[in-house]
mmCIF file of C-alpha atoms and ligand atoms in Angstrom:
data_model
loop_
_atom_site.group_PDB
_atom_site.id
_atom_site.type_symbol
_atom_site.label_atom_id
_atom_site.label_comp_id
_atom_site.label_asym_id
_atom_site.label_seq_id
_atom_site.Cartn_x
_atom_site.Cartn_y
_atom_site.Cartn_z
ATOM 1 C CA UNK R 962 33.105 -6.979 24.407
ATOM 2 C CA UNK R 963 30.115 -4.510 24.053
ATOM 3 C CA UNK R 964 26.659 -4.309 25.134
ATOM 4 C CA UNK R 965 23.853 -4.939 22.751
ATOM 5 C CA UNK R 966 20.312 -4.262 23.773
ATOM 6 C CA UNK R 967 17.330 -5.911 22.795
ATOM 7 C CA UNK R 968 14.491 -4.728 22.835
ATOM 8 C CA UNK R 969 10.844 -6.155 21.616
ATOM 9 C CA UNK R 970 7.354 -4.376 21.001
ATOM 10 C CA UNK R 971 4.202 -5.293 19.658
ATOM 11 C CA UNK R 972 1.539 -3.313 17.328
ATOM 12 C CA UNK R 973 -1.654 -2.431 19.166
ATOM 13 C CA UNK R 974 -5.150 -2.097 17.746
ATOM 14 C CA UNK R 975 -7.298 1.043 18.920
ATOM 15 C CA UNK R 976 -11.017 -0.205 19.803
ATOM 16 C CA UNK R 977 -11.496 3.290 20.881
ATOM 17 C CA UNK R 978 -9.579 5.190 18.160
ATOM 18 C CA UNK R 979 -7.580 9.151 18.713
ATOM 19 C CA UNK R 980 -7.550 10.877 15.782
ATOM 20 C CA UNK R 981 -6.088 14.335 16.080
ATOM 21 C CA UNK R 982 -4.070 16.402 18.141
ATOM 22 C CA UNK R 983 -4.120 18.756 20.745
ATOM 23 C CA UNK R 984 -0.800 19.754 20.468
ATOM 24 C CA UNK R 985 1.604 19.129 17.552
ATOM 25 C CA UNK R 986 4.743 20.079 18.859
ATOM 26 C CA UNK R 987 4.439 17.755 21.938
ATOM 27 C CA UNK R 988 2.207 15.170 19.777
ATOM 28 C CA UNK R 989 -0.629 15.160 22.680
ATOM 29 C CA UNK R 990 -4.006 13.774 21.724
ATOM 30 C CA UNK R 991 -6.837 15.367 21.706
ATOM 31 C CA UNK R 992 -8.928 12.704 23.285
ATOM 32 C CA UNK R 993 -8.498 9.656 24.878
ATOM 33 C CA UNK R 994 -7.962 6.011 23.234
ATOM 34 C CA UNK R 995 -8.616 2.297 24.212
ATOM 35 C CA UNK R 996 -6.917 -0.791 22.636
ATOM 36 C CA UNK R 997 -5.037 -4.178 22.640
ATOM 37 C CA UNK R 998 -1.777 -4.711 22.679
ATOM 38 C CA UNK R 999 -1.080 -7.927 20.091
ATOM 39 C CA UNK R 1000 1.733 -10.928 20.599
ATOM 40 C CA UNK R 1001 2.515 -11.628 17.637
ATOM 41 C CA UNK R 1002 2.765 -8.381 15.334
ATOM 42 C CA UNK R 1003 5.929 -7.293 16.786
ATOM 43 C CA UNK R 1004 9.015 -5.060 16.083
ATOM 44 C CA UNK R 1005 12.470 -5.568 17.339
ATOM 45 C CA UNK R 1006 14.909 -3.033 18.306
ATOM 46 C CA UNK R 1007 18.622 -3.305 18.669
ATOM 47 C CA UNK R 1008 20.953 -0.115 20.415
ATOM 48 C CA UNK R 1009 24.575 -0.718 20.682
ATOM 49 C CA UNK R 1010 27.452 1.915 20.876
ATOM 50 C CA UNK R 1011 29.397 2.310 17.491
ATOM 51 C CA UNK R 1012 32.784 2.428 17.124
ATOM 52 C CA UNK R 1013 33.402 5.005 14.527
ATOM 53 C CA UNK R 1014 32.119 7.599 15.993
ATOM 54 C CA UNK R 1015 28.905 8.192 14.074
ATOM 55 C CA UNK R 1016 25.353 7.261 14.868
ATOM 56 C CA UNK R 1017 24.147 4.152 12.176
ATOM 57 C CA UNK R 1018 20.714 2.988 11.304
ATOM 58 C CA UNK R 1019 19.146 -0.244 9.764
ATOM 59 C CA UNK R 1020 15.557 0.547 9.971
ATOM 60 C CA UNK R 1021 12.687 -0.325 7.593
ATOM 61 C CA UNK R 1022 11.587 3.515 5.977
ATOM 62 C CA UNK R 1023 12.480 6.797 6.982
ATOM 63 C CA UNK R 1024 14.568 7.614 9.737
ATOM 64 C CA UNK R 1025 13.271 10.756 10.819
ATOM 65 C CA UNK R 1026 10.530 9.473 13.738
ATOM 66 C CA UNK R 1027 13.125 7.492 14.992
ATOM 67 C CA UNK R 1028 15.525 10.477 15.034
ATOM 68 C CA UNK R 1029 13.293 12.524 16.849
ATOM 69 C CA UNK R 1030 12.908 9.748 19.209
ATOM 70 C CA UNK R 1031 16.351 9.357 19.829
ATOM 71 C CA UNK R 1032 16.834 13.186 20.560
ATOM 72 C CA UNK R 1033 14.538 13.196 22.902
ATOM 73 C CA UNK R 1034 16.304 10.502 25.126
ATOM 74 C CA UNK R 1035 19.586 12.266 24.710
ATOM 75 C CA UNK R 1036 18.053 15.352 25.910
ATOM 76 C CA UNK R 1037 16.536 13.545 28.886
ATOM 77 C CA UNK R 1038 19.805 11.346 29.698
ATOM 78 C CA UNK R 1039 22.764 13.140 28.449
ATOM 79 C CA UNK R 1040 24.460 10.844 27.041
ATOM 80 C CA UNK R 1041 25.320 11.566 23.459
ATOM 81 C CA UNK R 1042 27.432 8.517 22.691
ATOM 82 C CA UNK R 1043 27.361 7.454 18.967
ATOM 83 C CA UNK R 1044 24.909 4.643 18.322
ATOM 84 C CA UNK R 1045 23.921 1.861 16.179
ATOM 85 C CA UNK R 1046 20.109 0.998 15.662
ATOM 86 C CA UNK R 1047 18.274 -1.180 13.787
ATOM 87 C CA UNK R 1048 14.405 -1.815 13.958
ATOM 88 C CA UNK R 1049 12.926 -4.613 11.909
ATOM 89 C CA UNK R 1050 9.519 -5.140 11.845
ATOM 90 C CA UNK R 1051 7.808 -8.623 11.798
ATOM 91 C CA UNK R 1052 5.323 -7.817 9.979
ATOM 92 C CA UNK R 1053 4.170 -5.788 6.695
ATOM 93 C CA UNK R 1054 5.526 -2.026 7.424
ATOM 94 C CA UNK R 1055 3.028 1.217 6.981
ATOM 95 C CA UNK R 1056 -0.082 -0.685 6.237
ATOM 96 C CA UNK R 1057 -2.242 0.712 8.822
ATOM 97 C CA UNK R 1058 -1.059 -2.050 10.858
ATOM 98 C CA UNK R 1059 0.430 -0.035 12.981
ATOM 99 C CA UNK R 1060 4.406 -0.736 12.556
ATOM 100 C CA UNK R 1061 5.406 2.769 13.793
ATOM 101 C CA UNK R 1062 3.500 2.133 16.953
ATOM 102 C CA UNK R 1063 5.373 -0.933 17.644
ATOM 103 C CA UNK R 1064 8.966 0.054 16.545
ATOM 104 C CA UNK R 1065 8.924 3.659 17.786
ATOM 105 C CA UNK R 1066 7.717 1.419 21.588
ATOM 106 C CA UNK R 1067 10.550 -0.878 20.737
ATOM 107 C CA UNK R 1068 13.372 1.698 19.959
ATOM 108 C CA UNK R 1069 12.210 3.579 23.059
ATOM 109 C CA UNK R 1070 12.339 0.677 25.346
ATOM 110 C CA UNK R 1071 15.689 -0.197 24.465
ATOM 111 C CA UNK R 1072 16.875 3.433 24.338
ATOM 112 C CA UNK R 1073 15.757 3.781 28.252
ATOM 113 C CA UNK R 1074 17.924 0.592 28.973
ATOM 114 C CA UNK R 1075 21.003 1.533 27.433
ATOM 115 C CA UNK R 1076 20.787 5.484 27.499
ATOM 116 C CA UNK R 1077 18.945 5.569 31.176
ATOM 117 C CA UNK R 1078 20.684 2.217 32.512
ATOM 118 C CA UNK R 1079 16.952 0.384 33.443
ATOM 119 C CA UNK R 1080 16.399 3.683 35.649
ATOM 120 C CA UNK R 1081 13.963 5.563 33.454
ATOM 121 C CA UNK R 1082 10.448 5.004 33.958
ATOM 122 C CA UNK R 1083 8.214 3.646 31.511
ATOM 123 C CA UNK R 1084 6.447 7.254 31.395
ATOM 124 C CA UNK R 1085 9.423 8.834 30.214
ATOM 125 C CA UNK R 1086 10.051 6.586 28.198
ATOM 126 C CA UNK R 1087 6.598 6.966 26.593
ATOM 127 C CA UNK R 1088 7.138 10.670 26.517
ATOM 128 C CA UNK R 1089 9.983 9.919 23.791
ATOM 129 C CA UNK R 1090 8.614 7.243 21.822
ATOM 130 C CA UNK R 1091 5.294 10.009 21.526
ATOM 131 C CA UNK R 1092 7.849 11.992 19.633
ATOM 132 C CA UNK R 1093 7.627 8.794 16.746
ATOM 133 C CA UNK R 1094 4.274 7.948 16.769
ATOM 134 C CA UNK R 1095 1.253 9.220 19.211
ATOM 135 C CA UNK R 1096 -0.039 5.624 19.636
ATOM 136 C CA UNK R 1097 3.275 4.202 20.529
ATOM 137 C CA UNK R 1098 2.563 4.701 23.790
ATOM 138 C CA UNK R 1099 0.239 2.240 24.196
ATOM 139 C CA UNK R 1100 2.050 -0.513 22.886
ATOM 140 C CA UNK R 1101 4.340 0.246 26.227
ATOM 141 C CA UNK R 1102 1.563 -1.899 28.304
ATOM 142 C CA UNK R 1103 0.019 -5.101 27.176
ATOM 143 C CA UNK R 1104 -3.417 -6.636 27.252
ATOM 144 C CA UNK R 1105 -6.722 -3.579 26.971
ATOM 145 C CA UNK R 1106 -5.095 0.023 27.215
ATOM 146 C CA UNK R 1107 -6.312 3.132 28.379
ATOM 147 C CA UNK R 1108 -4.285 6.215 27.041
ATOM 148 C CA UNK R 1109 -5.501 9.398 29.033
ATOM 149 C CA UNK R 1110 -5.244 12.388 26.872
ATOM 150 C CA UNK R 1111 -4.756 14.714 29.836
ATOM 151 C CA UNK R 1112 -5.236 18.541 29.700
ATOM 152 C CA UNK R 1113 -1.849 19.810 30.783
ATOM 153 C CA UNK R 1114 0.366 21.907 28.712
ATOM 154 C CA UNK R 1115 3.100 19.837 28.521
ATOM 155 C CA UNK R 1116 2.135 16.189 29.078
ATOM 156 C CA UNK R 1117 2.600 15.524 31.996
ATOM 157 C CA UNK R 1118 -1.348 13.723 32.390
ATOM 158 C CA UNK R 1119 -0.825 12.062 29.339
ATOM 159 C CA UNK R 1120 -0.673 8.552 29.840
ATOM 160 C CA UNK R 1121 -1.172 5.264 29.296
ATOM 161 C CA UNK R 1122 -2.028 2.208 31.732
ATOM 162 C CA UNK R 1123 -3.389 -1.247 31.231
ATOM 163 C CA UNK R 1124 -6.713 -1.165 32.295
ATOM 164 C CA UNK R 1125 -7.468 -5.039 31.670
ATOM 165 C CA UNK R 1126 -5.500 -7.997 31.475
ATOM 166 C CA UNK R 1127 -5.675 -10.321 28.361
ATOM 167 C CA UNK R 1128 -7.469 -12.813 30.378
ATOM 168 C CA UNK R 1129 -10.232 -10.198 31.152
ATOM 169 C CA UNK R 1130 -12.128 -10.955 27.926
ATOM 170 C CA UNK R 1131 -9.659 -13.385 25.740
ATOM 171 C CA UNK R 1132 -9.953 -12.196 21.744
ATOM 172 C CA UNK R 1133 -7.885 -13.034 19.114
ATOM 173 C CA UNK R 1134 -7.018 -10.812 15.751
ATOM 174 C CA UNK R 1135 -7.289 -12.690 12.205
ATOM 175 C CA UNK R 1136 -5.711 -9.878 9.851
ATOM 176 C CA UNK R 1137 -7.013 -9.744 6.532
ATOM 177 C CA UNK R 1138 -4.701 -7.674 4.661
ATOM 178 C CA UNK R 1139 -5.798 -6.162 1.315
ATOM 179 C CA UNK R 1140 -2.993 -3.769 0.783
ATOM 180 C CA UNK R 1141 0.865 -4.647 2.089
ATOM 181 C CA UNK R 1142 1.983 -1.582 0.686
ATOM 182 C CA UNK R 1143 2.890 2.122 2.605
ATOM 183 C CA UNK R 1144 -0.454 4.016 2.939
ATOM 184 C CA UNK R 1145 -0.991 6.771 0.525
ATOM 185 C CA UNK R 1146 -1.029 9.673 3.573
ATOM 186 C CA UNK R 1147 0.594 9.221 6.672
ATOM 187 C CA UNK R 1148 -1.757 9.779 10.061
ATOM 188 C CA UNK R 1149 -0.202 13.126 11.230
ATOM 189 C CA UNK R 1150 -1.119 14.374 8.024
ATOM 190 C CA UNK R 1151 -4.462 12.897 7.604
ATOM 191 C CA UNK R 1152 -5.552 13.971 10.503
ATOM 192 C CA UNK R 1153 -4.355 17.989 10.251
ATOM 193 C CA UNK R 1154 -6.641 17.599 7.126
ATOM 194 C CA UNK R 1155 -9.583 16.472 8.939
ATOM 195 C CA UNK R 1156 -9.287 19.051 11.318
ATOM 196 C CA UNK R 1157 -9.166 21.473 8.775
ATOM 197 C CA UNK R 1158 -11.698 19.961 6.335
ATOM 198 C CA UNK R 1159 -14.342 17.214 8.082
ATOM 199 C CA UNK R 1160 -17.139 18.825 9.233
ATOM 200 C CA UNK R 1161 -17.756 16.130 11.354
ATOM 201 C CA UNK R 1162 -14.908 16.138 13.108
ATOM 202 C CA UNK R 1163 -15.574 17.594 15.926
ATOM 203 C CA UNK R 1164 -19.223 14.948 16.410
ATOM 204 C CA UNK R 1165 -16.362 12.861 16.699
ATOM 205 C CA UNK R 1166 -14.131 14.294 19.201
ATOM 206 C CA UNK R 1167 -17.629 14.930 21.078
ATOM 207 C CA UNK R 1168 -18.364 11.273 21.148
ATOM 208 C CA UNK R 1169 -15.158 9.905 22.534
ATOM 209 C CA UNK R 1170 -16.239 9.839 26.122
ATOM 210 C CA UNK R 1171 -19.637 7.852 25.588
ATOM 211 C CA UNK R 1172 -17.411 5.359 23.888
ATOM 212 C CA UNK R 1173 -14.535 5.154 26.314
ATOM 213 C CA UNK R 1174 -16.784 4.310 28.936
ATOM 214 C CA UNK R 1175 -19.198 1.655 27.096
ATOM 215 C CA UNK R 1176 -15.986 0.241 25.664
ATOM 216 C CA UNK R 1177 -14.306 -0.025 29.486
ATOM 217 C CA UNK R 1178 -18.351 -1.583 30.698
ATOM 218 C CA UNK R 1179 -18.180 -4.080 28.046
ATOM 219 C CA UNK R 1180 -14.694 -5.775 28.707
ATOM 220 C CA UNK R 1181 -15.632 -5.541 32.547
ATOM 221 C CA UNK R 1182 -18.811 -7.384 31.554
ATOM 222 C CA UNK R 1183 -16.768 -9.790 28.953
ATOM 223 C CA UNK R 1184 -19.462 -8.955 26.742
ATOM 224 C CA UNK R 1185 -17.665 -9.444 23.312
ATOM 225 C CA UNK R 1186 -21.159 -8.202 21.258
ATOM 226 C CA UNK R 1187 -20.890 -5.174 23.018
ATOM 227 C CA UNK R 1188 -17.225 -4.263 22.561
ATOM 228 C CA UNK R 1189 -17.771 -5.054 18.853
ATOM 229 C CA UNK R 1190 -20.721 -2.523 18.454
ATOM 230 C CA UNK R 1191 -18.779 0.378 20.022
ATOM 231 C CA UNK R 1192 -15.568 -0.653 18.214
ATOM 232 C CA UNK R 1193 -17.331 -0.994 14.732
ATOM 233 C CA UNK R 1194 -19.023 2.388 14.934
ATOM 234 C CA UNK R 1195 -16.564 4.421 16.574
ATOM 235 C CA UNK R 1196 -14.088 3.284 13.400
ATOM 236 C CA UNK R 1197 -16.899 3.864 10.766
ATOM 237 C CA UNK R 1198 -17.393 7.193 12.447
ATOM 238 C CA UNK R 1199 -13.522 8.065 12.058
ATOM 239 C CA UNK R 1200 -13.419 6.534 8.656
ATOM 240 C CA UNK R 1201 -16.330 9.234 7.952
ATOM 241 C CA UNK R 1202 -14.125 12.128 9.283
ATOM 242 C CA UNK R 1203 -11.440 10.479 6.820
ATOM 243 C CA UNK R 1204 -13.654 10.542 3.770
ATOM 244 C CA UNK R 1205 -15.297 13.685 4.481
ATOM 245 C CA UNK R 1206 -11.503 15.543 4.283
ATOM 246 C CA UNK R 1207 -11.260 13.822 0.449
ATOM 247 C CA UNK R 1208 -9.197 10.478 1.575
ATOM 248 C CA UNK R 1209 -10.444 7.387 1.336
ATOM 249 C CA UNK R 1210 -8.235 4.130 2.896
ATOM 250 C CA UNK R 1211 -10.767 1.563 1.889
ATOM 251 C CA UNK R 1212 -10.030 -0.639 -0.913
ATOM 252 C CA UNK R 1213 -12.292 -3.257 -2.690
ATOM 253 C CA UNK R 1214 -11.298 -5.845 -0.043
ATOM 254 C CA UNK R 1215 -11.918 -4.050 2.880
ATOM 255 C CA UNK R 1216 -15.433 -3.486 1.903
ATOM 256 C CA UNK R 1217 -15.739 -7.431 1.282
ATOM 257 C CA UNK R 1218 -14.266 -8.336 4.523
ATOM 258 C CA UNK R 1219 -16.880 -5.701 6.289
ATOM 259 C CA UNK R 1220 -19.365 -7.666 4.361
ATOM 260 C CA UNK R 1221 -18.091 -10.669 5.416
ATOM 261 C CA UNK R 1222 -17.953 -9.965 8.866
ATOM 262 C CA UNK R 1223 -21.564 -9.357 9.225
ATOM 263 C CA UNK R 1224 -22.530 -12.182 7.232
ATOM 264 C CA UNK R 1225 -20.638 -14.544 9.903
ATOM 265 C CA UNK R 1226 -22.205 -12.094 12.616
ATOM 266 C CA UNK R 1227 -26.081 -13.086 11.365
ATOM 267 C CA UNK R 1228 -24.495 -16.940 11.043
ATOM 268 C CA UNK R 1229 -23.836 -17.029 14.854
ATOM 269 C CA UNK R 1230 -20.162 -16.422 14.848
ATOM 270 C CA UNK R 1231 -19.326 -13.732 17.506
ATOM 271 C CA UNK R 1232 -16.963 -11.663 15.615
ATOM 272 C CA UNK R 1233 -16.428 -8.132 14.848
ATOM 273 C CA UNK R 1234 -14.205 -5.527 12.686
ATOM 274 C CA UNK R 1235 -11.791 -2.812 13.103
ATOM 275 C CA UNK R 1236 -9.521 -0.516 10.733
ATOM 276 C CA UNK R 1237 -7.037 2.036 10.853
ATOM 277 C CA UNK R 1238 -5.401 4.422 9.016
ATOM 278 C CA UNK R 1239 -4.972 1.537 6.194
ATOM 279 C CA UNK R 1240 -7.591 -0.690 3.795
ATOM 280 C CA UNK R 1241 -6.461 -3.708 6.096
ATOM 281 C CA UNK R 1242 -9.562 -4.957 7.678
ATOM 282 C CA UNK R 1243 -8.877 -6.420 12.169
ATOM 283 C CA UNK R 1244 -11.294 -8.692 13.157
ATOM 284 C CA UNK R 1245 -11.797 -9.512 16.780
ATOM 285 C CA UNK R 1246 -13.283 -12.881 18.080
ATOM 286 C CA UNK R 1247 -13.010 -15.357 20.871
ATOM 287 C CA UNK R 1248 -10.035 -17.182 20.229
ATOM 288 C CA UNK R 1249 -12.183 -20.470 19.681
ATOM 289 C CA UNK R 1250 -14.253 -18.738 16.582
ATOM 290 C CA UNK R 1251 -10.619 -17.578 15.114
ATOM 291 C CA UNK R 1252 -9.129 -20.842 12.799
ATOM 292 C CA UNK R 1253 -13.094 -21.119 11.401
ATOM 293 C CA UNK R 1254 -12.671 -17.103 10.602
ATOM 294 C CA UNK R 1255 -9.535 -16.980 9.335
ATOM 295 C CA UNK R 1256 -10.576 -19.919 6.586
ATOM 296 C CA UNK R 1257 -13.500 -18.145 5.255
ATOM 297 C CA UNK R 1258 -11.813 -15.226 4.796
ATOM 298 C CA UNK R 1259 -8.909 -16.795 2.558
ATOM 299 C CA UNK R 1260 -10.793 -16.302 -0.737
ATOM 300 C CA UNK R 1261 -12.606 -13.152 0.319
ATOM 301 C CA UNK R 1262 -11.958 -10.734 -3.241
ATOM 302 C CA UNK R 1263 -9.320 -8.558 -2.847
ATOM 303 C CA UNK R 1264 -8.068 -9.909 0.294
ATOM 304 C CA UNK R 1265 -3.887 -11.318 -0.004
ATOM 305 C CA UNK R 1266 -3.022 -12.848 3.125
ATOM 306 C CA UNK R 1267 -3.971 -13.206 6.329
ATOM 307 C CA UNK R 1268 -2.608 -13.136 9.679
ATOM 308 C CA UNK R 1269 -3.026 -14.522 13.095
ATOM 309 C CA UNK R 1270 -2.745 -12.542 16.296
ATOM 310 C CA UNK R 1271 -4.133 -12.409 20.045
ATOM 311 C CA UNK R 1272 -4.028 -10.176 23.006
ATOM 312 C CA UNK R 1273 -0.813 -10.044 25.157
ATOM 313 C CA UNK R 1274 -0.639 -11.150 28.295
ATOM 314 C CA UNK R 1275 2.852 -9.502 29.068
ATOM 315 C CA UNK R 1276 5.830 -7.949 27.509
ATOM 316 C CA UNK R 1277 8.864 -9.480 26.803
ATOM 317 C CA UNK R 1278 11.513 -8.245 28.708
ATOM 318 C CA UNK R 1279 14.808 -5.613 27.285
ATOM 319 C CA UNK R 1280 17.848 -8.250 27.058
ATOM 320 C CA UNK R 1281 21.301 -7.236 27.471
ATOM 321 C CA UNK R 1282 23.935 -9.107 25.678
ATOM 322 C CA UNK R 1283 27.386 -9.424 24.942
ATOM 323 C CA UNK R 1284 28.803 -8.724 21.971
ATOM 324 C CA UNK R 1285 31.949 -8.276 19.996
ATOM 325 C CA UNK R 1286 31.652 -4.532 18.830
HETATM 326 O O1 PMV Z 1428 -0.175 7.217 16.431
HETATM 327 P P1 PMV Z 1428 -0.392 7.484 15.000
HETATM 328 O O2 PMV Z 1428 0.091 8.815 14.571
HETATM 329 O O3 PMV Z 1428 0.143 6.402 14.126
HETATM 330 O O4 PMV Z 1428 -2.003 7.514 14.735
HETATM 331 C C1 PMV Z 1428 -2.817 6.428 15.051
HETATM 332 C C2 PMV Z 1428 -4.140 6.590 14.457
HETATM 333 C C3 PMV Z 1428 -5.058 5.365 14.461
HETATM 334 O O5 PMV Z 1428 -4.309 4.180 14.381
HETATM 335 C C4 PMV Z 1428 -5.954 5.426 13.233
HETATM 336 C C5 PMV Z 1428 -5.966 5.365 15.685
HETATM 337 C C6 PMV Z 1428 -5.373 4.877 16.976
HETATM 338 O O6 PMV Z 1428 -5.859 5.305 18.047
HETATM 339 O O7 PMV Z 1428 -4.465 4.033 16.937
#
């Protein structure tokens, strides 16, 4: 018999979004993010020793963030025994959905229970999966996140907390996804040519603390209109940066289901959007509001398929299990 561990990790949603870096090598960001960490969007990650030797991987796309990841714990543990991984994510992969948040958070939590034995905290362990994707780290906690960007050289200040539970202000996430497909540029990318391009990128760095704090007021007032104002303009304001560099996510349906959000917004429906580094459009409501959402956006132009999600309450925890190797 062999061990097998399991380990499970959702996608998160920025409200508050980072987008850029203030170190590359390290992947710090340059400001400060707020989000919620989803139940139902998640990605599962397997470790196991292998038997021949060599390491093996079944993962959805390229390797090479999950590589990195996998040094890192190495480095940190020392133990360099051959491996088998596989990450499959629940969901469509690349889409601005943020898969490589939730299976770069899944890899790493099952990496620190079979490389560090249970005994590595959960900032290490977010140190490593930062290697993979910046906004990893947040899927680490659930319910409404708070991801410090810190100022020291090498990390150590950046991290991530929940600052809310779930049940602080309850929202579910209707999905309506326009595009299933890999995005045309990656974030790391996207964002080294906003830095160098956007002349508005630093407006947007500048306006990151207003937000953070407004956003952090509103849950702590569970005032949902309020969340949705900051959320909606601090996202148009990125997507601006975006454009301004000469890349554009937005497809015809993401424009419709912005449309469409306001229109149920001036019907009485509390509901409001957010998107990512993708043309699929988030939108955030009171769980009661969500089935009445969700069926008005079904034959929204340009919009495939939808999807149903809420805030986490918890984590599900790493299983071990035996297996026959
Ligand atoms: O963590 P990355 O490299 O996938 O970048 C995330 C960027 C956004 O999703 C657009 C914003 C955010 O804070 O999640």
């Amino acid at each position: 018999m062999s061990t097998l561990v399991r380990a499970i990790a959702p996608s998160n949603i920025a409200l508050v979004k980072y987008w850029g870096k203030r170190h590359t090598a390290l992947n710090l960001p340059l400001t400060s993010s707020f989000s919620v960490t989803l139940s139902e969007m998640i990605s599962v990650a397997t470790v196991q020793e292998s038997t021949d030797g060599q390491d093996h991987w079944d993962i959805q796309g390229k390797p090479d963030k999950a590589q990195r990841l996998l040094q890192h714990a190495r480095e940190a543990t020392g133990d360099t025994r051959p491996l088998t991984i596989s990450i499959q994510n629940q969901f469509p992969s690349g889409a601005g959905l943020a898969s490589s948040a939730s299976s770069m958070a899944a890899l790493g939590r099952a990496l620190g229970a079979f490389l560090g034995k249970g005994d590595i905290s959960v900032d290490t362990i977010a140190d490593w999966t930062r290697q993979g994707s910046g906004s990893s780290v947040r899927s680490l906690f659930p319910g409404y996140v708070h991801w410090e960007a810190g100022s020291s050289e090498d990390g150590s200040d950046c991290i991530a907390r929940t600052r809310f539970p779930a049940s602080a202000l309850p929202l579910a996430l209707t999905v309506c996804v326009v595009n299933d497909q890999p995005k045309p540029i990656g974030s790391t990318a996207a964002m080294e040519k906003c830095r160098d391009h956007s002349p508005s990128y630093q407006a947007f760095h500048d306006r990151n603390p207003a937000d953070l704090e407004a956003a952090i007021a509103a849950v702590e007032a569970g005032d949902v209109q309020k969340l949705g104002e900051i959320s909606e303009n601090n996202c148009l304001a990125m997507h601006d940066v975006i454009r301004e560099a000469g890349i554009d996510y937005f497809l015809e349906g993401t424009h419709a289901a912005i449309a469409h959000v306001r229109a149920l917004r001036e019907q009485g429906v509390p509901c409001f959007f957010t998107i990512d580094a993708g043309p699929n459009v988030k939108i955030l409501s009171p769980p009661e509001y969500q089935a009445q959402i969700e069926e008005s956006c079904k034959d929204l132009p340009g919009v495939l398929f939808t999807l149903r999600d809420a805030v986490a309450e918890t984590l599900v925890p790493v299983e071990h299990l035996d297996v026959n190797p």
